[in-house]
XYZ file of C-alpha atoms in Angstrom:
361
model
C 111.484 172.305 325.793
C 112.971 172.799 329.208
C 110.813 175.112 331.273
C 113.696 176.835 333.008
C 117.447 176.731 332.860
C 119.816 178.083 335.526
C 121.584 181.277 334.496
C 124.952 179.557 334.391
C 123.659 177.285 331.636
C 122.187 180.027 329.500
C 123.990 181.337 326.475
C 123.147 184.975 325.864
C 123.047 186.528 322.421
C 123.568 190.267 322.345
C 121.337 192.669 320.406
C 121.833 192.210 316.707
C 121.462 194.530 313.771
C 121.801 193.792 310.104
C 124.935 191.812 309.477
C 126.414 191.588 312.911
C 128.583 188.962 314.505
C 127.175 187.177 317.502
C 128.917 187.321 320.841
C 128.284 184.641 323.418
C 129.047 184.512 327.093
C 128.660 181.443 329.221
C 130.152 179.532 332.107
C 131.975 176.208 331.727
C 131.722 173.314 331.344
C 129.232 173.708 328.524
C 130.737 174.196 325.074
C 129.838 177.402 323.262
C 127.464 176.538 320.414
C 128.594 179.314 318.106
C 132.223 179.344 317.072
C 134.470 181.237 314.711
C 133.339 178.809 312.038
C 130.036 180.631 311.773
C 131.101 184.199 312.493
C 130.940 185.113 308.820
C 127.505 183.569 308.467
C 126.175 185.804 311.218
C 128.040 188.765 309.799
C 126.469 188.416 306.367
C 122.970 187.177 307.117
C 119.829 187.954 309.052
C 118.319 184.992 310.866
C 114.728 185.306 312.005
C 115.722 184.798 315.657
C 118.382 187.500 315.613
C 116.131 190.586 315.284
C 117.195 194.179 315.810
C 116.945 195.398 319.370
C 116.334 192.026 320.942
C 118.381 189.664 323.034
C 118.370 185.969 322.317
C 119.355 183.212 324.653
C 120.088 179.606 323.895
C 118.318 177.201 326.222
C 119.814 173.701 326.033
C 117.353 170.834 326.293
C 118.726 167.612 327.752
C 115.807 165.739 326.192
C 116.721 166.944 322.709
C 118.131 163.900 320.915
C 119.468 162.882 317.533
C 115.939 161.839 316.603
C 114.727 165.317 317.577
C 117.312 166.812 315.214
C 116.327 164.507 312.355
C 112.633 165.220 312.929
C 113.323 168.966 312.933
C 115.041 168.788 309.538
C 112.360 166.603 307.968
C 109.449 168.599 309.374
C 110.977 171.870 308.253
C 111.650 170.585 304.740
C 107.926 169.869 304.363
C 107.137 173.586 304.435
C 110.356 175.109 303.041
C 111.350 174.857 299.401
C 114.999 175.663 300.056
C 117.625 175.592 302.792
C 121.264 176.484 303.438
C 124.362 174.358 303.976
C 127.532 175.198 305.893
C 130.704 173.103 305.675
C 133.514 173.327 308.225
C 136.936 171.846 308.797
C 138.970 171.973 312.012
C 142.464 173.333 312.297
C 145.233 171.151 310.930
C 146.801 170.462 314.335
C 143.465 169.053 315.535
C 143.527 166.505 312.726
C 147.198 165.643 313.169
C 146.864 165.184 316.923
C 144.115 162.648 316.372
C 145.518 160.672 313.461
C 149.236 161.096 314.005
C 151.546 160.991 311.019
C 152.130 157.602 309.428
C 152.907 156.343 305.955
C 149.401 154.964 305.492
C 147.357 157.715 307.111
C 146.730 161.244 305.929
C 144.725 163.211 308.512
C 143.182 165.696 306.104
C 142.167 162.984 303.642
C 140.604 160.923 306.411
C 138.611 163.884 307.691
C 137.402 164.704 304.187
C 136.223 161.115 303.699
C 134.158 161.343 306.887
C 132.809 164.752 305.904
C 131.630 163.359 302.571
C 129.884 160.551 304.415
C 128.133 163.062 306.658
C 126.954 164.921 303.553
C 125.485 161.685 302.228
C 123.698 161.041 305.543
C 122.251 164.562 305.584
C 121.148 164.255 301.949
C 118.951 161.307 302.891
C 116.886 163.764 304.960
C 116.735 166.485 302.295
C 114.685 165.557 299.194
C 115.864 166.670 295.762
C 112.900 169.037 295.463
C 114.449 171.112 298.275
C 117.026 173.392 296.697
C 120.191 174.689 298.336
C 120.072 178.450 297.902
C 123.034 179.198 300.182
C 126.327 177.366 300.667
C 129.123 178.405 303.012
C 132.656 176.972 303.287
C 134.768 178.022 306.258
C 138.306 179.322 305.892
C 140.084 176.106 306.855
C 138.751 174.303 303.783
C 140.794 176.294 301.285
C 143.724 176.344 303.689
C 143.861 172.547 304.096
C 142.449 171.021 300.902
C 144.265 171.014 297.586
C 142.550 171.915 294.313
C 141.514 168.334 293.551
C 140.051 167.816 297.033
C 138.067 171.055 296.864
C 136.715 169.972 293.487
C 135.858 166.573 294.942
C 133.977 168.151 297.838
C 131.902 170.352 295.530
C 131.246 167.380 293.229
C 129.776 165.379 296.120
C 127.670 168.310 297.324
C 126.220 168.643 293.825
C 125.701 164.896 293.716
C 123.805 164.708 297.002
C 121.936 168.036 296.990
C 120.060 170.265 294.545
C 122.367 173.264 294.450
C 120.941 176.189 292.519
C 122.817 177.107 289.331
C 125.294 179.974 289.336
C 123.546 183.316 289.439
C 120.606 182.036 291.471
C 122.276 180.741 294.627
C 124.635 182.438 297.078
C 127.791 180.379 297.426
C 130.229 181.844 299.920
C 133.813 180.839 300.652
C 136.092 182.176 303.357
C 139.694 182.785 302.320
C 142.794 183.781 304.220
C 144.929 186.328 302.414
C 148.206 184.538 303.092
C 146.949 181.331 301.442
C 145.739 182.922 298.207
C 147.706 182.368 295.002
C 146.934 183.489 291.461
C 145.411 180.039 290.874
C 143.019 180.351 293.816
C 140.649 182.873 292.280
C 139.917 181.033 289.003
C 139.576 177.771 290.952
C 136.881 178.996 293.333
C 135.111 180.804 290.502
C 135.073 177.560 288.546
C 133.655 175.722 291.555
C 130.682 178.076 291.475
C 131.371 180.428 294.376
C 129.791 183.842 293.999
C 130.828 185.586 297.221
C 134.172 185.859 299.016
C 134.810 186.524 302.699
C 138.459 187.495 303.025
C 140.321 187.366 306.318
C 143.030 189.988 306.041
C 146.220 190.136 308.079
C 147.808 193.105 309.754
C 149.911 194.402 306.872
C 153.510 194.804 307.960
C 155.174 195.723 304.662
C 154.321 197.882 301.676
C 154.735 194.971 299.190
C 152.263 192.922 301.217
C 149.733 195.737 301.081
C 150.213 196.165 297.322
C 149.758 192.413 296.845
C 146.469 192.584 298.736
C 145.153 195.420 296.566
C 146.226 193.522 293.427
C 144.449 190.351 294.520
C 141.291 192.275 295.340
C 141.361 193.736 291.827
C 141.734 190.223 290.399
C 138.681 189.062 292.357
C 136.705 191.965 290.917
C 137.788 191.035 287.407
C 136.391 187.527 287.890
C 132.977 188.960 288.649
C 132.278 187.836 292.205
C 129.015 189.365 293.406
C 130.405 190.539 296.744
C 133.790 190.630 298.421
C 133.815 191.184 302.174
C 136.902 191.677 304.322
C 137.540 191.218 308.023
C 140.342 192.837 309.970
C 141.373 192.167 313.568
C 142.928 195.313 315.039
C 144.551 194.287 318.291
C 145.012 196.683 321.174
C 148.800 196.533 320.840
C 148.636 198.149 317.386
C 149.039 201.917 317.591
C 146.421 204.181 316.053
C 148.670 205.287 313.166
C 149.179 201.681 312.062
C 145.460 201.001 312.399
C 144.706 203.935 310.125
C 147.171 202.626 307.550
C 145.435 199.231 307.673
C 142.089 200.900 307.046
C 143.594 202.887 304.158
C 144.743 199.668 302.483
C 141.331 198.083 302.929
C 139.323 201.041 301.667
C 141.650 201.467 298.683
C 140.721 197.940 297.579
C 136.980 198.735 297.976
C 135.508 195.581 299.543
C 131.718 195.629 299.712
C 131.837 195.345 303.488
C 134.478 195.530 306.207
C 134.199 193.825 309.576
C 136.419 195.221 312.345
C 136.633 192.210 314.598
C 138.179 194.012 317.553
C 134.893 195.807 318.202
C 132.924 192.642 318.979
C 133.910 192.383 322.627
C 134.968 195.929 323.385
C 131.684 197.618 322.558
C 129.185 194.847 323.134
C 127.245 196.814 325.743
C 126.942 200.048 323.804
C 124.645 201.111 321.012
C 125.839 201.848 317.501
C 125.398 205.558 318.159
C 127.486 205.415 321.316
C 130.232 203.491 319.530
C 130.579 206.106 316.824
C 130.706 208.933 319.324
C 132.860 207.723 322.165
C 134.813 204.570 321.370
C 138.632 204.666 321.589
C 138.753 203.944 317.863
C 136.154 206.518 316.834
C 138.764 207.996 314.472
C 138.753 204.707 312.561
C 134.975 204.804 312.292
C 135.131 208.345 310.907
C 137.838 207.168 308.510
C 135.540 204.439 307.188
C 132.626 206.849 306.899
C 134.819 209.305 304.975
C 135.706 206.483 302.592
C 132.027 205.895 301.834
C 131.195 203.130 304.328
C 128.196 203.157 306.640
C 127.625 201.172 309.810
C 125.421 198.155 309.152
C 125.757 196.082 312.280
C 127.711 195.430 315.415
C 131.126 195.541 313.734
C 130.275 195.740 310.045
C 130.632 198.664 307.666
C 129.418 198.558 304.080
C 129.544 200.738 300.983
C 126.531 199.066 299.366
C 123.388 197.131 300.205
C 124.311 193.891 298.443
C 124.593 191.825 301.623
C 121.768 193.531 303.529
C 119.173 191.622 301.530
C 120.513 188.197 302.427
C 118.137 186.235 304.561
C 118.414 182.615 305.642
C 115.597 180.865 307.420
C 117.532 177.735 308.291
C 121.053 176.385 308.167
C 122.203 172.759 308.129
C 125.869 172.584 309.092
C 128.289 169.712 308.573
C 131.689 168.985 310.060
C 133.364 168.938 313.445
C 131.703 171.328 315.946
C 129.285 172.572 313.284
C 126.159 174.438 314.420
C 122.798 174.084 312.701
C 119.805 176.371 313.050
C 116.451 174.814 312.163
C 113.503 177.096 312.875
C 114.115 178.095 316.523
C 116.355 175.090 317.217
C 120.128 175.241 317.520
C 122.143 172.008 317.437
C 125.821 171.225 317.809
C 127.855 168.512 316.121
C 130.410 166.495 318.058
C 133.417 168.643 318.984
C 135.822 165.760 319.628
C 137.282 164.251 316.481
C 137.182 160.649 317.671
C 133.518 161.039 318.624
C 132.719 162.638 315.266
C 134.421 159.847 313.317
C 132.843 157.122 315.441
C 129.362 158.423 314.631
C 130.056 158.649 310.909
C 131.489 155.135 310.761
C 128.352 153.894 312.498
C 126.350 155.666 309.760
C 124.933 158.083 312.301
C 124.849 161.878 312.273
C 127.455 163.303 314.714
C 124.886 165.080 316.900
C 126.129 166.288 320.311
C 123.374 168.431 321.827
C 120.497 170.730 320.955
C 118.167 173.307 322.376
C 116.149 176.384 321.572
C 116.807 180.006 320.652
C 114.433 182.211 322.593
C 114.148 185.905 321.667
C 113.706 188.309 324.525
C 113.696 192.048 324.954
C 117.133 193.362 325.907
């Protein structure tokens, strides 16, 4: 491990409570190792190096190599009977810019083929005795893949890894409200997902709000263990509209609500200070009146279903994916051509790695 890293190369993690989203500040040119892809993972889980009341910093190690990453996975598997997987896809325009649009090339299909190859490469490091107790798909997967491709992806994950049967594992999928149809819910239930993270829009019409409440009821009827919702309340939305948004959310009774606008605005204040003096303190009181309690940096919950989630380690696959193995954080290639080149050479698309170091805030 590097003995010391200049401040401009440090990535600082803010104090974390149960179920909070990480915020990272850094100076260029280094790429941030935690992206929106993993926001939900941090929101719903407690990692051992994100303890309450502590600050964590990421210290990159220039001597950390692909072999170091492989060794970390294999050494950790020797002592752990289970692990977690996270699957990510980039935005569609990223794929189209790389591949272009031709008769013989489909950018999403090509990316999926490479992703499946990465899963096979990772599986060679994870023995069948090691079960997958947690699986996470980011929101772009459902947005970009059709039903057959989603089924294909889950088939290959089951083929390469020992996924726990339904009822024993936590299988989480992110969905965007505007991409959900009546066929979506039975599909993801059939694929084995047990938990939904729903990204909700700013409702602009009454029919849209009613449709959201109806879809939430449908999810409940299919028996998902938890349904969590996130809502980004921009500064340009007036307080009356924000309250209406909260009313729609609380009417549908998600197990937890994440107000994403609070991540940056209140990052230097305690939870007590936020409730007392933030510009949106009325919204917090509105959530509390609806039966929600503050669980983390921007998360409010009406139950304790997600508080018990705990992941020791996370192996992530896909472009720009971030893995956490013990106190190690690694980053996959963030350029599509680099990612594909590695996969075609039968090599994991490792970009860089380093260490998460807890420190008192």
